[in-house]
Coordinates of C-alpha atoms in Angstrom, one line a residue:
Chain A
X1 CA 15.2 -2.4 0.1
X2 CA 17.3 -0.4 -2.3
X3 CA 19.1 -3.7 -3.2
X4 CA 16.1 -4.7 -5.2
X5 CA 17.0 -2.0 -7.7
X6 CA 20.5 -2.9 -8.6
X7 CA 19.5 -3.3 -12.2
X8 CA 17.8 0.1 -12.3
X9 CA 19.9 2.6 -10.3
X10 CA 23.7 3.3 -10.2
X11 CA 25.7 1.8 -7.3
X12 CA 25.8 4.8 -5.0
X13 CA 22.0 4.5 -4.7
X14 CA 21.8 0.8 -3.9
X15 CA 21.7 1.2 -0.2
X16 CA 19.2 4.1 -0.2
X17 CA 15.6 3.9 0.7
X18 CA 12.9 3.8 -2.0
X19 CA 11.8 7.3 -1.0
X20 CA 15.2 8.8 -1.3
X21 CA 15.7 7.2 -4.7
X22 CA 12.4 8.7 -5.9
X23 CA 13.5 12.2 -4.9
X24 CA 16.9 11.7 -6.5
X25 CA 17.8 13.2 -9.9
X26 CA 17.0 11.0 -12.9
X27 CA 20.7 10.6 -13.5
X28 CA 20.7 8.1 -10.6
X29 CA 19.1 5.7 -13.2
X30 CA 21.7 3.6 -14.9
X31 CA 22.3 4.9 -18.4
X32 CA 21.1 8.5 -17.9
X33 CA 24.0 10.9 -17.9
X34 CA 23.9 14.4 -16.3
X35 CA 23.6 15.8 -19.8
X36 CA 20.7 13.5 -20.7
X37 CA 19.0 14.5 -17.4
X38 CA 19.3 18.2 -18.3
X39 CA 17.7 17.5 -21.7
X40 CA 14.9 15.6 -20.1
X41 CA 14.2 18.4 -17.8
X42 CA 14.3 20.9 -20.6
X43 CA 12.0 18.8 -22.9
X44 CA 9.4 17.4 -20.5
X45 CA 10.1 18.9 -17.2
X46 CA 11.4 15.8 -15.6
X47 CA 13.8 16.3 -12.7
X48 CA 13.5 13.4 -10.3
X49 CA 13.0 9.6 -10.6
X50 CA 9.4 10.2 -9.3
X51 CA 8.8 12.8 -12.0
X52 CA 9.9 10.3 -14.6
X53 CA 7.7 7.5 -13.2
X54 CA 4.7 9.8 -13.2
X55 CA 5.3 11.7 -16.4
X56 CA 2.1 12.2 -18.3
X57 CA 3.6 11.9 -21.8
X58 CA 4.9 8.5 -20.9
X59 CA 1.6 7.4 -19.5
X60 CA -0.2 8.7 -22.6
X61 CA 2.1 6.7 -24.9
X62 CA 1.6 3.7 -22.6
X63 CA -2.2 4.0 -23.0
X64 CA -1.9 4.0 -26.7
X65 CA 0.4 0.9 -26.6
X66 CA -2.0 -0.8 -24.1
X67 CA -4.7 -0.6 -26.7
X68 CA -2.8 -3.1 -28.8
X69 CA -1.0 -5.1 -26.1
X70 CA -3.8 -5.4 -23.7
X71 CA -3.5 -8.2 -21.1
X72 CA -6.9 -9.8 -21.1
X73 CA -7.8 -8.5 -17.7
X74 CA -8.1 -5.2 -15.8
X75 CA -5.0 -4.7 -13.6
X76 CA -6.9 -2.1 -11.6
X77 CA -6.8 1.7 -11.7
X78 CA -3.7 3.8 -12.6
X79 CA -1.9 5.3 -9.6
X80 CA -3.5 8.8 -9.8
X81 CA -6.9 7.1 -9.8
X82 CA -6.0 4.9 -6.8
X83 CA -5.3 8.1 -4.9
X84 CA -8.7 9.4 -5.8
X85 CA -10.4 6.2 -4.8
X86 CA -8.4 5.9 -1.6
X87 CA -9.7 9.4 -0.7
X88 CA -13.4 8.3 -0.9
X89 CA -15.4 9.5 2.1
X90 CA -16.8 6.6 4.2
X91 CA -20.3 8.0 4.2
X92 CA -21.8 4.7 5.4
X93 CA -21.0 5.6 9.0
X94 CA -23.2 8.7 8.6
X95 CA -26.1 6.6 7.3
X96 CA -25.3 3.0 8.5
X97 CA -28.8 1.7 8.0
X98 CA -29.1 3.0 4.4
X99 CA -26.1 1.2 2.9
X100 CA -24.8 -2.3 2.8
X101 CA -21.3 -1.2 3.7
X102 CA -20.0 -4.6 4.8
X103 CA -18.4 -5.6 1.6
X104 CA -16.7 -2.3 0.9
X105 CA -17.0 0.3 -1.9
X106 CA -17.1 -0.5 -5.6
X107 CA -15.6 2.3 -7.8
X108 CA -15.7 1.6 -11.5
X109 CA -15.5 -0.6 -14.6
X110 CA -13.9 0.2 -17.9
X111 CA -11.3 2.7 -19.1
X112 CA -9.5 5.0 -16.7
X113 CA -6.6 5.7 -19.1
X114 CA -8.1 8.4 -21.2
X115 CA -9.8 6.1 -23.8
X116 CA -13.4 6.4 -22.6
X117 CA -15.8 8.1 -25.0
X118 CA -19.0 7.3 -23.0
X119 CA -19.4 8.0 -19.3
X120 CA -22.0 5.6 -17.8
X121 CA -23.4 6.4 -14.4
X122 CA -25.1 3.6 -12.6
X123 CA -26.9 3.6 -9.3
X124 CA -25.3 1.2 -6.8
X125 CA -23.4 -2.1 -6.9
X126 CA -24.8 -5.5 -6.1
X127 CA -23.2 -8.9 -5.3
X128 CA -21.4 -9.9 -8.5
X129 CA -20.0 -6.4 -8.3
X130 CA -18.7 -7.1 -4.7
X131 CA -17.1 -10.3 -6.0
X132 CA -15.3 -8.8 -8.9
X133 CA -14.8 -5.2 -7.4
X134 CA -16.2 -3.8 -10.7
X135 CA -19.5 -2.1 -11.6
X136 CA -22.3 -3.5 -13.7
X137 CA -21.0 -7.1 -14.3
X138 CA -24.2 -9.2 -13.5
X139 CA -27.3 -9.6 -15.6
X140 CA -28.0 -5.8 -15.8
X141 CA -24.4 -5.2 -16.8
X142 CA -24.7 -7.8 -19.6
X143 CA -27.8 -6.1 -20.9
X144 CA -26.0 -2.7 -20.8
X145 CA -23.1 -4.3 -22.6
X146 CA -25.5 -5.4 -25.3
X147 CA -26.7 -1.8 -25.7
X148 CA -23.2 -0.6 -26.0
X149 CA -22.5 -3.2 -28.6
X150 CA -25.5 -1.9 -30.7
X151 CA -23.8 1.5 -30.5
X152 CA -20.6 0.0 -31.9
X153 CA -18.8 0.3 -28.5
X154 CA -16.9 -2.6 -27.1
X155 CA -14.3 -0.9 -24.7
X156 CA -14.3 2.9 -24.9
X157 CA -16.5 3.6 -21.9
X158 CA -16.1 4.1 -18.2
X159 CA -18.8 3.2 -15.6
X160 CA -19.2 4.8 -12.1
X161 CA -22.1 4.6 -9.7
X162 CA -24.1 7.2 -7.9
X163 CA -23.3 5.3 -4.7
X164 CA -20.2 3.4 -3.8
X165 CA -22.2 1.0 -1.7
X166 CA -25.3 -1.1 -2.3
X167 CA -28.4 0.8 -1.0
X168 CA -31.3 -0.7 0.9
X169 CA -34.6 -0.5 -0.9
X170 CA -35.4 1.9 -3.7
X171 CA -34.0 5.3 -4.6
X172 CA -36.6 7.3 -2.7
X173 CA -36.8 10.9 -1.4
X174 CA -34.7 10.0 1.6
X175 CA -32.0 8.6 -0.7
X176 CA -32.3 11.7 -2.9
X177 CA -31.4 13.8 0.1
X178 CA -28.4 11.6 0.9
X179 CA -27.3 11.6 -2.7
X180 CA -27.1 15.4 -2.7
X181 CA -25.5 15.6 0.7
X182 CA -22.1 17.2 0.1
X183 CA -20.3 14.2 1.6
X184 CA -21.7 12.0 -1.2
X185 CA -22.3 14.5 -4.0
X186 CA -19.0 16.4 -3.9
X187 CA -16.9 13.2 -4.1
X188 CA -19.1 11.8 -6.9
X189 CA -18.8 15.0 -8.9
X190 CA -15.0 14.9 -8.4
X191 CA -15.0 11.6 -10.2
X192 CA -17.2 12.8 -13.0
X193 CA -15.2 16.0 -13.4
X194 CA -11.9 14.0 -13.6
X195 CA -13.3 11.6 -16.2
X196 CA -14.7 14.4 -18.3
X197 CA -11.4 16.3 -18.2
X198 CA -9.3 13.3 -19.1
X199 CA -11.5 11.6 -21.7
X200 CA -13.1 12.7 -25.1
X201 CA -16.6 12.0 -23.7
X202 CA -19.2 12.1 -26.4
X203 CA -22.2 11.2 -24.3
X204 CA -23.3 10.4 -20.7
X205 CA -25.7 7.5 -20.0
X206 CA -27.5 7.5 -16.7
X207 CA -28.9 4.0 -15.8
X208 CA -31.8 4.2 -13.4
X209 CA -33.4 6.9 -11.2
X210 CA -30.5 7.3 -8.8
X211 CA -28.0 7.9 -11.6
X212 CA -30.3 10.4 -13.4
X213 CA -30.6 12.4 -10.2
X214 CA -26.9 12.3 -9.6
X215 CA -26.1 13.6 -13.1
X216 CA -28.7 16.3 -12.7
X217 CA -26.7 17.5 -9.7
X218 CA -23.4 17.4 -11.4
X219 CA -22.5 20.8 -12.9
X220 CA -21.5 19.8 -16.4
X221 CA -21.2 21.6 -19.8
X222 CA -24.6 22.3 -21.3
X223 CA -23.6 20.9 -24.6
X224 CA -22.7 17.5 -23.1
X225 CA -25.3 15.0 -24.3
X226 CA -27.0 13.1 -21.5
X227 CA -29.3 10.1 -22.2
X228 CA -31.4 9.0 -19.2
X229 CA -32.0 5.2 -19.5
X230 CA -34.5 3.1 -17.6
X231 CA -32.5 0.6 -15.5
X232 CA -32.2 -2.8 -17.2
X233 CA -33.6 -4.6 -14.2
X234 CA -36.9 -2.6 -14.4
X235 CA -40.0 -4.0 -16.1
X236 CA -39.1 -5.4 -19.5
X237 CA -41.4 -3.2 -21.6
X238 CA -40.5 -0.1 -19.7
X239 CA -36.8 -0.7 -20.3
X240 CA -37.0 -1.7 -23.9
X241 CA -39.5 1.0 -25.0
X242 CA -37.1 3.5 -23.4
X243 CA -34.0 2.0 -24.9
X244 CA -35.7 1.9 -28.3
X245 CA -36.3 5.7 -28.0
X246 CA -32.8 6.4 -27.0
X247 CA -31.0 4.1 -29.4
X248 CA -31.4 6.1 -32.6
X249 CA -30.4 9.3 -30.7
X250 CA -27.3 7.7 -29.4
X251 CA -26.4 6.3 -32.7
X252 CA -26.4 9.8 -34.1
X253 CA -24.1 11.1 -31.3
X254 CA -21.7 8.3 -30.6
X255 CA -19.1 7.3 -33.2
X256 CA -18.6 3.6 -33.3
X257 CA -15.2 2.1 -32.7
X258 CA -13.2 1.5 -35.8
X259 CA -14.0 -1.9 -37.1
X260 CA -17.2 -2.3 -35.1
X261 CA -20.5 -2.0 -37.0
X262 CA -23.4 -0.6 -35.0
X263 CA -26.7 -2.4 -35.0
X264 CA -29.6 -0.1 -35.2
X265 CA -32.2 -2.9 -35.1
X266 CA -34.8 -2.0 -32.4
X267 CA -35.3 -4.2 -29.4
X268 CA -38.4 -6.4 -29.4
X269 CA -40.6 -6.3 -26.4
X270 CA -38.9 -9.2 -24.7
X271 CA -35.3 -9.8 -23.8
X272 CA -33.6 -12.1 -26.3
X273 CA -30.3 -13.9 -25.8
X274 CA -28.7 -11.6 -28.4
X275 CA -29.6 -8.6 -26.3
X276 CA -26.9 -9.7 -23.8
X277 CA -23.2 -9.4 -24.2
X278 CA -20.6 -11.0 -21.9
X279 CA -18.6 -8.6 -19.8
X280 CA -15.3 -8.2 -21.6
X281 CA -12.4 -10.0 -19.8
X282 CA -10.4 -6.8 -20.1
X283 CA -12.9 -5.2 -17.7
X284 CA -12.4 -7.9 -15.0
X285 CA -9.6 -8.6 -12.6
X286 CA -7.0 -11.3 -13.3
X287 CA -8.1 -14.9 -13.0
X288 CA -11.8 -14.7 -12.4
X289 CA -13.5 -17.9 -13.6
X290 CA -14.3 -18.0 -17.3
X291 CA -18.0 -18.0 -16.7
X292 CA -18.0 -14.8 -14.6
X293 CA -19.8 -11.9 -16.3
X294 CA -21.7 -14.3 -18.6
X295 CA -25.1 -15.8 -18.5
X296 CA -26.6 -13.5 -15.9
X297 CA -25.9 -12.9 -12.3
X298 CA -24.0 -15.6 -10.4
X299 CA -24.5 -14.6 -6.8
X300 CA -27.0 -13.3 -4.3
X301 CA -27.2 -11.9 -0.8
X302 CA -28.2 -13.8 2.3
X303 CA -28.4 -10.9 4.7
X304 CA -26.0 -7.9 4.7
X305 CA -23.0 -9.9 5.9
X306 CA -23.2 -12.9 3.5
X307 CA -22.9 -13.4 -0.2
X308 CA -23.5 -16.7 -1.9
X309 CA -21.5 -17.3 -5.1
X310 CA -22.6 -20.0 -7.5
X311 CA -20.5 -21.6 -10.2
Chain B
X1 CA -9.9 3.7 -32.6
X2 CA -7.5 6.6 -32.8
X3 CA -10.3 8.9 -31.8
X4 CA -10.1 7.5 -28.3
X5 CA -6.8 9.3 -27.8
X6 CA -8.0 12.9 -28.4
X7 CA -6.6 13.9 -25.1
X8 CA -3.3 12.3 -25.8
X9 CA -2.4 13.0 -29.4
X10 CA -2.8 16.2 -31.5
X11 CA -5.7 16.6 -33.9
X12 CA -4.0 15.3 -37.1
X13 CA -3.6 11.9 -35.5
X14 CA -7.2 11.5 -34.2
X15 CA -8.4 9.4 -37.1
X16 CA -5.3 7.2 -37.3
X17 CA -5.1 3.6 -36.1
X18 CA -3.4 2.7 -32.9
X19 CA -0.6 1.1 -34.8
X20 CA 0.1 4.2 -36.9
X21 CA 0.0 6.4 -33.8
X22 CA 2.6 4.1 -32.1
X23 CA 5.0 4.5 -35.0
X24 CA 4.5 8.3 -35.2
X25 CA 7.1 10.7 -33.7
X26 CA 6.6 11.6 -30.1
X27 CA 5.7 15.1 -31.2
X28 CA 2.3 13.7 -32.1
X29 CA 1.6 13.7 -28.3
X30 CA -0.1 16.9 -27.1
X31 CA 2.4 19.1 -25.3
X32 CA 5.6 17.7 -26.9
X33 CA 7.1 20.1 -29.4
X34 CA 9.4 19.2 -32.3
X35 CA 12.2 20.7 -30.2
X36 CA 11.3 18.7 -27.1
X37 CA 11.2 15.5 -29.3
X38 CA 14.7 16.2 -30.6
X39 CA 15.9 16.5 -27.0
X40 CA 14.1 13.3 -25.9
X41 CA 15.8 11.5 -28.8
X42 CA 19.1 12.9 -27.9
X43 CA 18.8 12.2 -24.2
X44 CA 17.1 8.7 -24.1
X45 CA 16.9 7.6 -27.7
X46 CA 13.1 8.0 -27.9
X47 CA 11.8 8.7 -31.4
X48 CA 8.3 7.2 -31.7
X49 CA 5.3 7.0 -29.3
X50 CA 6.1 3.3 -29.0
X51 CA 9.7 4.1 -28.0
X52 CA 8.3 6.3 -25.3
X53 CA 5.8 3.8 -24.1
X54 CA 8.4 1.1 -23.8
X55 CA 11.4 3.2 -22.6
X56 CA 13.4 1.4 -20.0
X57 CA 14.2 4.4 -17.9
X58 CA 10.6 5.2 -17.5
X59 CA 9.8 1.6 -16.6
X60 CA 12.8 1.5 -14.2
X61 CA 11.5 4.7 -12.5
X62 CA 8.0 3.2 -12.3
X63 CA 9.3 0.0 -10.7
X64 CA 11.0 2.2 -8.0
X65 CA 7.8 4.1 -7.5
X66 CA 5.8 0.9 -7.3
X67 CA 7.9 -0.3 -4.4
X68 CA 6.6 2.6 -2.2
X69 CA 3.5 0.4 -1.7
X70 CA 1.5 2.6 -4.1
X71 CA -0.5 1.1 -5.7
X72 CA -1.3 -1.0 -2.6
X73 CA -2.6 -3.9 -4.5
X74 CA -1.4 -6.6 -7.0
X75 CA -2.4 -5.6 -10.5
X76 CA -2.0 -9.3 -11.7
X77 CA 0.9 -11.0 -13.4
X78 CA 3.2 -9.4 -15.9
X79 CA 2.4 -10.2 -19.5
X80 CA 4.9 -13.0 -20.0
X81 CA 3.4 -14.7 -16.9
X82 CA -0.1 -14.2 -18.2
X83 CA 0.9 -16.2 -21.2
X84 CA 2.3 -19.0 -19.0
X85 CA -0.8 -19.1 -16.9
X86 CA -3.1 -19.0 -20.0
X87 CA -1.2 -22.1 -21.3
X88 CA -2.1 -24.2 -18.2
X89 CA -3.5 -27.6 -19.0
X90 CA -7.1 -28.2 -17.9
X91 CA -6.4 -31.5 -16.2
X92 CA -9.6 -31.4 -14.3
X93 CA -11.4 -33.0 -17.3
X94 CA -9.1 -36.0 -17.0
X95 CA -9.9 -36.5 -13.3
X96 CA -13.3 -34.6 -12.9
X97 CA -14.1 -36.2 -9.6
X98 CA -10.7 -35.5 -8.0
X99 CA -10.8 -31.7 -8.3
X100 CA -13.2 -28.9 -7.5
X101 CA -12.8 -27.3 -10.9
X102 CA -16.0 -25.2 -10.8
X103 CA -14.4 -22.0 -9.7
X104 CA -11.4 -22.2 -12.0
X105 CA -7.6 -22.3 -11.4
X106 CA -5.6 -20.3 -8.8
X107 CA -2.0 -19.6 -9.9
X108 CA 0.0 -17.6 -7.4
X109 CA 0.5 -15.0 -4.8
X110 CA 3.4 -12.6 -4.4
X111 CA 6.2 -11.4 -6.6
X112 CA 6.5 -12.3 -10.2
X113 CA 8.8 -9.4 -11.1
X114 CA 12.1 -10.9 -10.1
X115 CA 12.0 -9.7 -6.4
X116 CA 11.3 -13.1 -4.9
X117 CA 13.9 -14.7 -2.6
X118 CA 11.7 -17.5 -1.3
X119 CA 9.7 -19.9 -3.4
X120 CA 6.8 -21.3 -1.4
X121 CA 4.9 -24.3 -2.7
X122 CA 1.5 -25.0 -1.2
X123 CA -0.9 -27.9 -2.0
X124 CA -4.2 -26.6 -3.4
X125 CA -6.4 -23.6 -3.1
X126 CA -9.6 -23.2 -1.0
X127 CA -12.4 -20.7 -1.0
X128 CA -10.8 -17.4 0.1
X129 CA -8.3 -18.2 -2.6
X130 CA -11.2 -18.6 -5.1
X131 CA -12.5 -15.2 -4.0
X132 CA -9.3 -13.3 -4.3
X133 CA -7.7 -15.5 -7.1
X134 CA -4.5 -15.6 -5.0
X135 CA -2.9 -18.5 -3.1
X136 CA -2.7 -18.9 0.7
X137 CA -4.8 -15.9 1.8
X138 CA -7.0 -17.4 4.5
X139 CA -6.2 -18.6 8.0
X140 CA -3.4 -20.9 6.9
X141 CA -2.0 -18.1 4.7
X142 CA -2.0 -15.7 7.7
X143 CA -0.1 -18.3 9.8
X144 CA 2.4 -18.7 6.9
X145 CA 2.7 -14.9 6.7
X146 CA 3.5 -14.9 10.4
X147 CA 6.4 -17.4 9.8
X148 CA 7.7 -15.3 7.0
X149 CA 7.6 -12.2 9.2
X150 CA 9.7 -14.1 11.8
X151 CA 12.3 -14.6 9.0
X152 CA 12.3 -10.9 8.3
X153 CA 10.4 -11.4 5.0
X154 CA 7.4 -9.2 4.2
X155 CA 7.2 -9.2 0.4
X156 CA 10.1 -11.0 -1.2
X157 CA 8.5 -14.4 -1.9
X158 CA 6.3 -16.0 -4.5
X159 CA 3.8 -18.8 -3.7
X160 CA 2.5 -21.5 -6.1
X161 CA 0.5 -24.6 -5.5
X162 CA 1.1 -28.3 -6.3
X163 CA -2.4 -28.2 -7.8
X164 CA -4.2 -25.3 -9.6
X165 CA -7.5 -26.6 -8.3
X166 CA -8.9 -27.6 -4.9
X167 CA -8.6 -31.4 -4.4
X168 CA -11.2 -33.6 -2.8
X169 CA -10.1 -35.3 0.4
X170 CA -6.5 -35.8 1.5
X171 CA -3.3 -36.1 -0.5
X172 CA -3.3 -39.9 -0.8
X173 CA -1.6 -42.4 -3.1
X174 CA -4.1 -41.8 -5.9
X175 CA -3.4 -38.0 -5.7
X176 CA 0.4 -38.8 -5.7
X177 CA -0.1 -40.6 -9.0
X178 CA -2.1 -37.7 -10.4
X179 CA 0.5 -35.2 -9.2
X180 CA 3.3 -37.0 -11.0
X181 CA 1.2 -37.5 -14.2
X182 CA 3.1 -35.5 -16.9
X183 CA 0.0 -33.4 -17.5
X184 CA 0.1 -32.0 -14.0
X185 CA 3.8 -32.3 -13.2
X186 CA 5.4 -30.9 -16.3
X187 CA 3.4 -27.7 -16.1
X188 CA 4.1 -27.3 -12.4
X189 CA 7.8 -27.8 -13.0
X190 CA 7.7 -25.2 -15.8
X191 CA 6.4 -22.7 -13.3
X192 CA 9.1 -23.6 -10.7
X193 CA 11.8 -23.5 -13.3
X194 CA 10.8 -20.1 -14.5
X195 CA 10.6 -18.7 -11.0
X196 CA 14.0 -20.1 -10.2
X197 CA 15.6 -18.7 -13.3
X198 CA 14.2 -15.2 -12.8
X199 CA 14.6 -14.7 -9.1
X200 CA 17.5 -14.9 -6.6
X201 CA 15.8 -17.8 -4.7
X202 CA 17.5 -18.5 -1.3
X203 CA 15.2 -21.3 -0.1
X204 CA 12.2 -23.3 -1.1
X205 CA 9.4 -23.9 1.5
X206 CA 7.0 -26.8 0.9
X207 CA 3.8 -26.5 2.9
X208 CA 2.1 -29.8 3.5
X209 CA 2.5 -33.3 2.0
X210 CA 1.3 -32.6 -1.6
X211 CA 3.8 -29.7 -1.8
X212 CA 6.7 -31.8 -0.4
X213 CA 5.9 -34.5 -3.0
X214 CA 5.7 -32.0 -5.8
X215 CA 9.1 -30.5 -5.0
X216 CA 10.6 -34.0 -4.7
X217 CA 9.5 -34.5 -8.3
X218 CA 10.9 -31.2 -9.5
X219 CA 14.5 -31.5 -10.9
X220 CA 16.2 -28.6 -9.1
X221 CA 19.8 -27.8 -8.2
X222 CA 21.1 -30.0 -5.3
X223 CA 22.4 -26.9 -3.5
X224 CA 19.0 -25.3 -3.4
X225 CA 17.8 -25.4 0.2
X226 CA 14.3 -27.0 0.7
X227 CA 12.5 -26.9 4.0
X228 CA 9.5 -29.2 4.3
X229 CA 7.0 -27.7 6.6
X230 CA 3.9 -29.3 8.1
X231 CA 0.8 -27.6 6.8
X232 CA -0.5 -24.8 9.1
X233 CA -4.0 -26.4 9.2
X234 CA -2.6 -29.7 10.7
X235 CA -2.7 -30.5 14.4
X236 CA -1.3 -27.5 16.3
X237 CA 1.5 -29.3 18.1
X238 CA 2.6 -31.1 15.0
X239 CA 2.8 -27.8 13.1
X240 CA 4.5 -25.8 15.8
X241 CA 7.1 -28.4 16.7
X242 CA 8.0 -28.8 13.1
X243 CA 8.1 -25.0 12.5
X244 CA 10.3 -24.6 15.7
X245 CA 12.7 -27.1 14.2
X246 CA 12.9 -25.3 10.8
X247 CA 12.9 -21.7 12.1
X248 CA 16.6 -21.6 13.2
X249 CA 17.7 -23.3 10.0
X250 CA 15.8 -20.9 7.8
X251 CA 17.1 -17.9 9.8
X252 CA 20.6 -19.0 8.9
X253 CA 19.8 -19.3 5.2
X254 CA 17.5 -16.4 4.4
X255 CA 18.6 -12.8 4.5
X256 CA 16.0 -10.6 6.1
X257 CA 14.7 -7.6 4.1
X258 CA 16.5 -4.3 4.8
X259 CA 14.8 -2.6 7.7
X260 CA 13.0 -5.8 8.9
X261 CA 14.3 -7.5 12.1
X262 CA 13.8 -11.2 12.2
X263 CA 12.2 -12.7 15.3
X264 CA 13.9 -16.0 16.4
X265 CA 11.5 -16.5 19.3
X266 CA 10.2 -20.1 19.1
X267 CA 6.5 -20.7 18.8
X268 CA 4.7 -21.9 22.0
X269 CA 2.6 -25.0 21.6
X270 CA -0.6 -23.0 21.0
X271 CA -1.4 -20.5 18.2
X272 CA -1.2 -17.0 19.5
X273 CA -2.6 -13.9 17.9
X274 CA 0.9 -12.7 17.3
X275 CA 1.6 -15.8 15.2
X276 CA -0.7 -14.5 12.5
X277 CA 0.1 -11.7 10.0
X278 CA -2.4 -10.0 7.7
X279 CA -2.0 -10.9 4.0
X280 CA -0.3 -7.8 2.6
X281 CA -2.6 -5.6 0.5
X282 CA 0.1 -5.5 -2.2
X283 CA -0.5 -9.3 -2.7
X284 CA -4.3 -8.9 -3.2
X285 CA -6.2 -7.5 -6.2
X286 CA -7.6 -4.0 -6.3
X287 CA -10.5 -3.1 -4.1
X288 CA -11.0 -6.2 -1.9
X289 CA -12.6 -5.3 1.4
X290 CA -10.2 -4.0 4.0
X291 CA -10.9 -7.1 6.3
X292 CA -10.0 -9.6 3.5
X293 CA -6.9 -11.6 4.4
X294 CA -7.2 -10.7 8.1
X295 CA -8.6 -12.5 11.1
X296 CA -8.8 -15.9 9.6
X297 CA -10.7 -17.4 6.7
X298 CA -13.9 -15.5 5.6
X299 CA -15.6 -18.1 3.4
X300 CA -16.5 -21.7 3.1
X301 CA -17.9 -24.2 0.6
X302 CA -21.5 -25.4 0.4
X303 CA -21.0 -28.1 -2.2
X304 CA -18.7 -27.9 -5.2
X305 CA -20.7 -25.2 -6.9
X306 CA -21.3 -22.8 -4.1
X307 CA -19.1 -20.5 -2.0
X308 CA -20.4 -18.6 1.0
X309 CA -18.5 -15.4 1.7
X310 CA -19.0 -13.7 5.1
X311 CA -18.1 -10.1 5.9

């Protein structure tokens, strides 16, 4: 396999395994002398090829560059986040009749590169989410995206859910108990802690009862602003009255993105087309159809083992 | 926008634009002192944040790390390939009743980073392909993957299709004419040319009649080996007799990957479980369910505008 790296490493490493190249000194890379390697170690504590590949300054600089050079899709989580997601507990086998586990877990949508200023916690994913493997991309997601746009926010957020899997029925007392079971809660809090530590979070938005409950059970700094929002799929007046209450508060707290003008106009008491925003293509995986994440939800369930997707 | 990078850059840069951060010295990154910056410049000629983000040693080390199968998914095409795919002609509007255009185009599966040694040309995508936005991932793809495994190949290939969209019916004379219409053919040949110029291609495999016809109309070097394979969804004996003919020829031409032992055992005249291989996770987008690309095709069509996906 080493032969794939002839352009990267010097000849004596061509026949080595990937693992042994990774643990080799950075001077195994073509163009880095022993002297350069010593300076790299001294400056940024990089010794091995693996150290270099994972160096946080490099990844920080890359995140800044990515903000200008963004491919118009989400390539998926950075490596360290992949590890965190791969370590998710499979709690569906503990409560197999409480979760629709068949289509697997959904982890996030938005920025995992340190550029998030709003942490959004949802409740559980549905079918458009299973299709795109991203949170909040259907009709509710497009309403949420409209609220973010009113705040002057078009990309600087990250969304996670209280549950990785779709739940059966409503968020009731039984689900409250499951949600605070250490198996579920500890992992979710790990995600929130990591997001908070890596991002300049200005506010947390909880979307729906399950999310509000989850954040109540997340030990977070007391000065971190939390807005509890009614879920966009709830009764229209309930949602829009609540969002109208929270909107001016959030406009005070959240700085709009540079070049984006907030829109403080209150919602009317009906959903209007302008209350929706398309899910940004940069939040979706490569190649999804152009209509995905626009004009409402495009799929529904037909039993736990079947999703119907409509163009 | 600069304020999104509070965790990355020091305070005096928080209010700056992305562009001005990129042209700032690397000491604007939190944790890099002026002295560290001087050493970085001296060692690897990195002066600005942009230099660091784009540094070729970092990217080389990252490519080695990526080969360890982490992340175990395909992030999507590199930026230059995104541009090529974004420039695809929408030929479905010229022949709207010949293509199932509703779920959008499918472009590729496999390596677009220069590591491909086999170019595989298929005919047209189906429903599992629409779900994963990758070519040849259902039952036929798993049979093809089994053939590649017999050749000692587990990752060093790239797959494109004769058509970006699913076609109605069989590849008949009318489709032959469409396939050689410049609107379709020129773009397809551009893809094949780019793959050939960027990869050490040892052989081309065409899968099915539409693919064979496409490669016949691709001007390619006369010494490039082309094997025309019967499509894995054709009648079993037809497929396996043909594959048994081609297998020893391909084993002569294609070098197995280091550490992978080819299997020259001929196929029997029935498909056996061992003739299938799971689609590698590194070929699929982040987060698809663990069963996707295994145990056959998991979806089917219910009219042109509806795909049913079954767990």
